[in-house]
Coordinates of C-alpha atoms in Angstrom, one line a residue:
Chain A
X1 CA -72.8 -17.8 -21.8
X2 CA -74.8 -17.9 -25.1
X3 CA -71.7 -19.1 -26.9
X4 CA -71.2 -21.9 -24.3
X5 CA -74.8 -23.1 -24.7
X6 CA -74.4 -23.1 -28.5
X7 CA -71.2 -25.1 -28.0
X8 CA -73.0 -27.6 -25.8
X9 CA -75.7 -28.0 -28.4
X10 CA -73.1 -28.7 -31.1
X11 CA -71.4 -31.2 -28.8
X12 CA -74.6 -33.0 -28.2
X13 CA -75.6 -33.1 -31.8
X14 CA -72.0 -34.1 -32.8
X15 CA -72.1 -36.9 -30.2
X16 CA -75.5 -38.2 -31.2
X17 CA -75.0 -38.2 -35.0
X18 CA -71.3 -39.2 -34.8
X19 CA -72.1 -42.1 -32.4
X20 CA -74.9 -43.3 -34.6
X21 CA -72.8 -43.1 -37.8
X22 CA -69.9 -44.9 -36.2
X23 CA -72.1 -47.7 -34.8
X24 CA -73.8 -48.2 -38.2
X25 CA -70.4 -48.1 -40.0
X26 CA -68.8 -50.7 -37.8
X27 CA -71.9 -53.0 -38.2
X28 CA -71.5 -52.7 -42.0
X29 CA -67.7 -53.2 -41.8
X30 CA -68.0 -56.4 -39.7
X31 CA -70.7 -57.8 -42.0
X32 CA -68.8 -57.1 -45.2
X33 CA -65.4 -58.3 -43.8
X34 CA -67.0 -61.7 -43.1
X35 CA -68.5 -61.9 -46.6
X36 CA -65.1 -61.0 -48.3
X37 CA -63.0 -63.1 -46.0
X38 CA -62.3 -65.7 -48.6
X39 CA -60.5 -63.3 -50.8
X40 CA -56.9 -63.1 -49.5
X41 CA -55.3 -59.7 -49.3
X42 CA -51.7 -59.7 -48.2
X43 CA -48.8 -57.3 -48.1
X44 CA -46.3 -59.8 -49.7
X45 CA -44.9 -59.0 -53.1
X46 CA -45.5 -62.6 -54.3
X47 CA -48.8 -64.5 -54.3
X48 CA -49.3 -67.4 -52.0
X49 CA -48.9 -70.8 -53.7
X50 CA -47.2 -71.8 -56.9
X51 CA -50.1 -71.4 -59.3
X52 CA -49.3 -69.7 -62.6
X53 CA -50.7 -66.2 -63.0
X54 CA -53.0 -65.4 -65.8
X55 CA -53.0 -61.7 -65.4
X56 CA -52.8 -58.9 -62.8
X57 CA -54.4 -55.5 -62.4
X58 CA -54.0 -52.6 -60.1
X59 CA -56.9 -52.2 -57.7
X60 CA -57.6 -49.6 -55.1
X61 CA -60.1 -48.6 -52.5
X62 CA -60.4 -45.1 -51.3
X63 CA -62.4 -43.5 -48.4
X64 CA -62.8 -40.0 -46.9
X65 CA -64.3 -39.7 -43.4
X66 CA -64.9 -36.6 -41.5
X67 CA -64.4 -36.1 -37.8
X68 CA -67.5 -35.1 -35.9
X69 CA -67.6 -32.1 -33.5
X70 CA -67.6 -34.3 -30.4
X71 CA -64.6 -36.3 -31.5
X72 CA -62.7 -33.2 -32.3
X73 CA -63.3 -31.7 -28.9
X74 CA -62.4 -34.9 -27.1
X75 CA -59.2 -35.0 -29.2
X76 CA -58.3 -31.5 -28.2
X77 CA -58.7 -32.4 -24.6
X78 CA -56.4 -35.3 -25.1
X79 CA -54.0 -32.9 -26.8
X80 CA -53.7 -31.2 -23.4
X81 CA -53.1 -34.3 -21.3
X82 CA -51.4 -36.5 -23.9
X83 CA -52.2 -40.2 -24.4
X84 CA -54.0 -42.2 -27.0
X85 CA -56.6 -40.2 -28.8
X86 CA -59.3 -42.9 -28.9
X87 CA -61.7 -40.8 -30.8
X88 CA -59.3 -40.6 -33.7
X89 CA -58.3 -44.2 -33.3
X90 CA -61.8 -45.4 -34.1
X91 CA -62.0 -43.0 -37.0
X92 CA -58.8 -44.2 -38.6
X93 CA -59.6 -47.9 -37.9
X94 CA -62.9 -47.5 -39.7
X95 CA -61.3 -45.6 -42.6
X96 CA -58.5 -48.3 -43.1
X97 CA -60.9 -51.2 -42.9
X98 CA -63.4 -49.5 -45.2
X99 CA -60.7 -48.7 -47.7
X100 CA -59.5 -52.4 -47.8
X101 CA -63.1 -53.5 -48.1
X102 CA -63.7 -51.2 -51.1
X103 CA -60.4 -52.5 -52.6
X104 CA -61.7 -56.0 -52.3
X105 CA -65.1 -55.1 -53.6
X106 CA -63.6 -53.6 -56.7
X107 CA -62.0 -57.0 -57.6
X108 CA -64.2 -59.7 -56.1
X109 CA -63.4 -62.0 -59.0
X110 CA -59.6 -61.9 -58.3
X111 CA -57.9 -64.9 -56.6
X112 CA -55.6 -62.8 -54.4
X113 CA -54.7 -59.2 -53.7
X114 CA -51.0 -58.9 -53.1
X115 CA -48.6 -56.0 -52.2
X116 CA -51.2 -54.2 -50.2
X117 CA -50.3 -50.6 -49.3
X118 CA -52.2 -48.2 -47.2
X119 CA -51.8 -44.4 -47.2
X120 CA -53.4 -41.9 -44.9
X121 CA -53.7 -38.2 -45.3
X122 CA -55.8 -35.4 -43.9
X123 CA -57.5 -33.7 -46.8
X124 CA -58.9 -30.8 -44.8
X125 CA -57.3 -29.0 -41.9
X126 CA -59.9 -27.8 -39.4
X127 CA -59.7 -24.7 -37.3
X128 CA -56.3 -24.3 -35.7
X129 CA -54.8 -27.1 -37.7
X130 CA -57.0 -29.7 -36.1
X131 CA -57.9 -32.6 -38.3
X132 CA -61.1 -32.1 -40.3
X133 CA -61.3 -35.1 -42.6
X134 CA -59.1 -38.1 -43.3
X135 CA -58.5 -39.9 -46.5
X136 CA -57.3 -43.5 -46.6
X137 CA -56.2 -45.1 -49.8
X138 CA -55.6 -48.8 -49.9
X139 CA -54.0 -50.2 -53.1
X140 CA -52.6 -53.5 -54.2
X141 CA -52.2 -55.9 -57.1
X142 CA -55.1 -58.1 -57.9
X143 CA -53.8 -61.5 -59.1
X144 CA -55.8 -63.8 -61.4
X145 CA -54.5 -67.4 -61.6
X146 CA -54.8 -69.5 -64.7
X147 CA -57.8 -71.8 -64.5
X148 CA -56.9 -75.4 -65.2
X149 CA -60.1 -76.2 -67.2
X150 CA -59.4 -73.1 -69.4
X151 CA -55.9 -74.5 -70.3
X152 CA -57.3 -77.7 -71.5
Chain B
X1 CA -47.2 -70.7 -47.3
X2 CA -50.9 -71.2 -46.7
X3 CA -53.6 -68.5 -46.3
X4 CA -56.0 -69.1 -43.4
X5 CA -59.0 -66.9 -43.6
X6 CA -59.9 -65.5 -40.1
X7 CA -60.9 -62.3 -38.4
X8 CA -59.2 -61.0 -35.2
X9 CA -61.2 -61.8 -32.1
X10 CA -60.8 -58.2 -30.7
X11 CA -59.8 -54.9 -32.2
X12 CA -56.3 -54.1 -30.8
X13 CA -56.2 -50.8 -32.8
X14 CA -58.5 -49.1 -30.3
X15 CA -56.7 -48.6 -27.0
X16 CA -59.4 -47.2 -24.8
X17 CA -62.7 -49.0 -24.7
X18 CA -64.4 -46.8 -22.2
X19 CA -67.5 -45.0 -23.3
X20 CA -66.7 -41.6 -24.9
X21 CA -68.9 -39.8 -22.4
X22 CA -66.9 -41.3 -19.6
X23 CA -63.7 -40.3 -21.2
X24 CA -65.1 -36.7 -21.7
X25 CA -66.1 -36.5 -18.1
X26 CA -62.8 -37.7 -16.7
X27 CA -60.9 -35.2 -19.0
X28 CA -63.2 -32.3 -18.1
X29 CA -63.0 -32.8 -14.4
X30 CA -59.2 -33.1 -14.5
X31 CA -58.8 -30.0 -16.7
X32 CA -61.2 -28.0 -14.6
X33 CA -59.5 -29.0 -11.4
X34 CA -56.1 -28.2 -12.6
X35 CA -57.3 -24.9 -14.0
X36 CA -59.0 -23.9 -10.8
X37 CA -56.0 -24.9 -8.7
X38 CA -53.5 -22.8 -10.8
X39 CA -56.0 -20.0 -11.0
X40 CA -56.5 -19.7 -7.3
X41 CA -52.8 -19.9 -6.7
X42 CA -52.0 -17.1 -9.1
X43 CA -54.9 -15.1 -7.8
X44 CA -53.4 -15.4 -4.3
X45 CA -50.3 -13.7 -5.6
X46 CA -52.3 -11.1 -7.4
X47 CA -54.1 -10.2 -4.1
X48 CA -50.8 -10.0 -2.4
X49 CA -49.5 -7.7 -5.1
X50 CA -52.6 -5.5 -4.9
X51 CA -52.1 -5.1 -1.1
X52 CA -48.7 -3.6 -1.8
X53 CA -50.1 -1.0 -4.3
X54 CA -51.2 2.2 -2.5
X55 CA -54.5 3.9 -3.4
X56 CA -52.5 6.8 -4.7
X57 CA -50.6 4.6 -7.1
X58 CA -53.8 2.9 -8.1
X59 CA -55.3 6.2 -9.0
X60 CA -52.3 6.9 -11.3
X61 CA -53.0 3.6 -13.1
X62 CA -56.5 4.8 -14.0
X63 CA -55.6 8.3 -15.1
X64 CA -55.4 7.1 -18.7
X65 CA -58.9 5.7 -18.7
X66 CA -60.7 8.7 -17.1
X67 CA -61.4 10.2 -20.4
X68 CA -62.9 7.0 -21.6
X69 CA -65.7 7.2 -19.0
X70 CA -66.3 10.8 -20.0
X71 CA -67.0 9.6 -23.5
X72 CA -68.9 6.4 -22.5
X73 CA -71.1 8.0 -19.9
X74 CA -71.7 11.6 -20.6
X75 CA -72.9 12.5 -17.1
X76 CA -75.7 14.8 -16.2
X77 CA -74.6 17.4 -13.7
X78 CA -75.5 16.3 -10.2
X79 CA -77.6 18.3 -7.8
X80 CA -75.6 20.1 -5.1
X81 CA -77.6 18.1 -2.4
X82 CA -76.4 14.8 -3.9
X83 CA -72.8 16.1 -4.2
X84 CA -72.8 17.2 -0.6
X85 CA -74.0 13.8 0.5
X86 CA -71.3 12.0 -1.6
X87 CA -68.6 14.4 -0.2
X88 CA -69.8 13.8 3.4
X89 CA -69.6 10.0 2.9
X90 CA -66.1 10.3 1.3
X91 CA -65.0 12.2 4.4
X92 CA -65.7 9.0 6.4
X93 CA -63.2 7.1 4.2
X94 CA -59.5 7.4 3.4
X95 CA -59.9 7.5 -0.3
X96 CA -57.1 9.9 -1.4
X97 CA -58.3 10.6 -4.9
X98 CA -61.4 12.6 -6.1
X99 CA -64.6 10.8 -6.7
X100 CA -66.9 11.8 -9.6
X101 CA -70.5 11.0 -9.4
X102 CA -72.5 10.7 -12.6
X103 CA -76.3 10.3 -13.0
X104 CA -77.2 8.1 -15.9
X105 CA -80.6 8.8 -17.3
X106 CA -81.8 5.2 -17.5
X107 CA -84.6 3.2 -15.8
X108 CA -82.1 0.6 -14.6
X109 CA -82.1 0.2 -10.8
X110 CA -78.4 0.1 -10.7
X111 CA -75.2 1.7 -9.4
X112 CA -71.7 1.1 -10.5
X113 CA -68.2 1.9 -9.4
X114 CA -65.9 2.4 -12.3
X115 CA -62.1 2.5 -12.0
X116 CA -60.6 5.9 -11.5
X117 CA -63.1 7.1 -8.8
X118 CA -66.3 7.2 -10.9
X119 CA -69.6 6.3 -9.4
X120 CA -72.6 5.9 -11.8
X121 CA -76.0 6.3 -10.3
X122 CA -78.9 5.3 -12.6
X123 CA -82.0 7.3 -12.5
X124 CA -84.1 4.2 -11.8
X125 CA -82.2 3.8 -8.5
X126 CA -82.9 7.3 -7.4
X127 CA -86.6 6.7 -8.1
X128 CA -86.6 3.5 -6.1
X129 CA -85.0 4.6 -2.8
X130 CA -87.2 6.4 -0.3
X131 CA -84.7 7.8 2.2
X132 CA -81.4 9.6 2.1
X133 CA -79.9 6.9 4.2
X134 CA -81.0 4.2 1.7
X135 CA -79.3 6.1 -1.1
X136 CA -76.3 6.8 1.1
X137 CA -75.9 3.1 1.7
X138 CA -75.8 2.4 -2.1
X139 CA -73.2 5.1 -2.6
X140 CA -71.2 3.9 0.4
X141 CA -71.2 0.4 -1.0
X142 CA -69.6 1.7 -4.2
X143 CA -67.1 3.6 -2.1
X144 CA -66.4 0.3 -0.4
X145 CA -65.3 -1.1 -3.8
X146 CA -62.7 1.8 -4.1
X147 CA -61.5 1.2 -0.6
X148 CA -61.0 -2.5 -1.2
X149 CA -59.3 -1.8 -4.5
X150 CA -61.7 -4.2 -6.2
X151 CA -61.0 -2.9 -9.6
X152 CA -57.3 -3.6 -9.3
X153 CA -58.1 -7.1 -8.1
X154 CA -60.6 -7.5 -10.9
X155 CA -58.0 -6.4 -13.5
X156 CA -55.4 -8.8 -12.0
X157 CA -57.9 -11.7 -12.1
X158 CA -58.8 -10.8 -15.6
X159 CA -55.2 -10.9 -16.7
X160 CA -54.6 -14.2 -14.9
X161 CA -57.7 -15.7 -16.5
X162 CA -56.7 -14.6 -20.0
X163 CA -53.2 -15.8 -19.5
X164 CA -54.3 -19.2 -18.2
X165 CA -56.9 -19.7 -20.9
X166 CA -54.3 -19.1 -23.5
X167 CA -51.7 -21.2 -21.7
X168 CA -54.2 -24.1 -21.2
X169 CA -55.9 -24.2 -24.5
X170 CA -54.2 -21.9 -27.0
X171 CA -55.4 -18.5 -28.1
X172 CA -58.2 -19.8 -30.4
X173 CA -59.1 -23.3 -29.2
X174 CA -62.4 -25.0 -28.8
X175 CA -61.6 -26.3 -25.3
X176 CA -61.3 -22.8 -24.0
X177 CA -65.1 -22.9 -24.1
X178 CA -65.0 -25.7 -21.5
X179 CA -63.3 -23.3 -19.1
X180 CA -66.0 -20.7 -19.4
X181 CA -68.2 -22.1 -16.6
X182 CA -65.1 -22.9 -14.5
X183 CA -63.8 -19.4 -14.8
X184 CA -67.3 -17.9 -14.2
X185 CA -67.6 -20.0 -11.1
X186 CA -64.2 -18.8 -9.8
X187 CA -65.1 -15.1 -10.7
X188 CA -68.6 -15.3 -9.2
X189 CA -67.1 -16.5 -5.9
X190 CA -64.7 -13.6 -5.9
X191 CA -67.5 -11.1 -6.8
X192 CA -69.8 -12.3 -4.0
X193 CA -67.0 -12.0 -1.5
X194 CA -66.1 -8.5 -2.8
X195 CA -69.8 -7.4 -2.6
X196 CA -70.1 -8.7 1.0
X197 CA -67.0 -6.8 2.0
X198 CA -68.3 -3.6 0.3
X199 CA -71.6 -4.0 2.2
X200 CA -69.7 -4.2 5.5
X201 CA -67.7 -1.1 4.6
X202 CA -70.9 0.7 3.6
X203 CA -72.3 0.0 7.0
X204 CA -69.2 1.5 8.7
X205 CA -69.4 4.6 6.4
X206 CA -73.1 4.9 7.2
X207 CA -72.5 4.6 10.9
X208 CA -69.7 7.2 10.6
X209 CA -71.9 9.7 8.8
X210 CA -75.2 9.4 10.6
X211 CA -74.1 7.8 13.8
X212 CA -76.5 4.9 13.1
X213 CA -77.2 2.5 10.3
X214 CA -80.9 3.2 9.8
X215 CA -82.0 2.7 6.1
X216 CA -79.1 0.4 5.3
X217 CA -81.3 -2.5 4.1
X218 CA -83.9 -0.2 2.5
X219 CA -82.9 -0.9 -1.0
X220 CA -82.7 -4.6 -0.5
X221 CA -86.0 -4.6 1.3
X222 CA -87.5 -2.8 -1.7
X223 CA -86.1 -5.5 -4.0
X224 CA -87.3 -8.3 -1.8
X225 CA -90.9 -6.9 -1.5
X226 CA -91.3 -6.2 -5.1
X227 CA -94.5 -7.6 -6.6
X228 CA -93.7 -10.9 -8.4
X229 CA -95.6 -9.7 -11.5
X230 CA -93.2 -6.9 -12.2
X231 CA -90.8 -9.1 -14.0
X232 CA -89.6 -6.4 -16.3
X233 CA -88.4 -4.3 -13.4
X234 CA -86.9 -7.4 -11.8
X235 CA -84.8 -7.9 -14.8
X236 CA -83.4 -4.5 -14.5
X237 CA -82.6 -5.1 -10.9
X238 CA -81.2 -8.5 -11.5
X239 CA -78.3 -6.9 -13.4
X240 CA -77.2 -5.2 -10.2
X241 CA -77.6 -8.5 -8.3
X242 CA -76.0 -10.7 -11.0
X243 CA -72.8 -11.1 -9.1
X244 CA -74.2 -10.2 -5.8
X245 CA -75.2 -12.5 -3.0
X246 CA -78.9 -13.2 -2.9
X247 CA -80.9 -10.4 -1.4
X248 CA -82.2 -12.3 1.6
X249 CA -78.7 -13.6 2.4
X250 CA -77.3 -10.1 2.0
X251 CA -79.9 -8.6 4.4
X252 CA -79.1 -11.2 7.0
X253 CA -75.4 -10.6 6.6
X254 CA -75.9 -6.9 7.1
X255 CA -77.9 -7.5 10.3
X256 CA -75.3 -9.9 11.6
X257 CA -72.4 -7.5 10.9
X258 CA -74.3 -4.6 12.6
X259 CA -75.0 -6.8 15.6
X260 CA -71.4 -7.8 16.0
X261 CA -70.2 -4.2 15.7
X262 CA -73.0 -2.9 18.0
X263 CA -74.3 -0.5 15.3
X264 CA -77.7 1.0 16.2
X265 CA -80.7 1.7 14.1
X266 CA -81.9 5.3 13.9
X267 CA -84.4 7.6 12.2
X268 CA -83.9 7.9 8.5
X269 CA -84.0 11.2 6.7
X270 CA -86.5 11.6 3.9
X271 CA -84.8 12.0 0.5
X272 CA -85.0 15.6 -0.6
X273 CA -87.2 15.9 -3.7
X274 CA -84.4 18.0 -5.3
X275 CA -81.9 15.0 -5.0
X276 CA -84.4 12.6 -6.7
X277 CA -85.1 15.1 -9.5

């Protein structure tokens, strides 16, 4: 029974801290996404428009997020019944968006980011092969157009 | 091609927008429900199987673990008076295998029936009962467990529980912890039923031996009337009652059973000093 009480305490702490962290993170993501909206990031190989390119550079954004105890337990319950594991969906959604934001933030002076690619991997396997932490890497090519006034 | 800066109105990457606690509640209730249903179904088959195993065959199953009890509970030799009492009570039953009674030198007010025909009487219990009949009821209660083959049922249930826990959650999974209260609930229900049945059998044995059931509730009355301040002692008693129905409820059940079987109350015999020592 003592083990069960400890488990409940961990669950409660996991829920409280995890919920707070997620809420705070989403708030930050939404705010920063609005701020960086004007910088196009696309998955096409070629930039939008016919402007001549001055130079390009590789840019990437990387994030590692850990699963809290509550989410892990909720996911293991979903493993039994099947269905969408919502607790992991929010985790990966946050990780992907954060990685793209970091990618954008690394090249705020670029005109476009093309050829966006996203890769996900679990960098730590928890107990019994359950997911511990996820890494999301977003990378692309930052394109800088030639400025007309510079040409003259 | 033109780039139009915009953000999606809603997040389609998250499928279930219900509150995580609501999700947890739904999952837990479903898992617990399915677990209990399968558990009870399997236990029903276990009980059917136990019924088909004779007490002789049951004794054979326990021959291997007899030596374990010798090692675990090195017993004090019991007084001839106590042995006679136990033998007389056994004569009122159809238990085909020998019963070994052991006195454990411990303050616990407790008695246990262990598989293989072993009864453990704790010294604390012998100090607490006042009459021979009161002690006889406790011993008869433990004999009741042998008659109902409760150990075999317990082993069967334990095996079912372990198999189900592994099947449901995997051998080393966090969600097995969720099933702890569910399985404890299921087990406690069984234990209470087994204790009530053992009480009823004890009454029959007592009536068979003394011709009346005087002193049957003596031990429970003692527990009930214990001063509230003696918490330390209560703790020791509580172990005996941990899986047992509440004292008051148990006394009432005993009265009810004796009334329906027309058992009569009679004079109790004082417990011989030699037995207590």
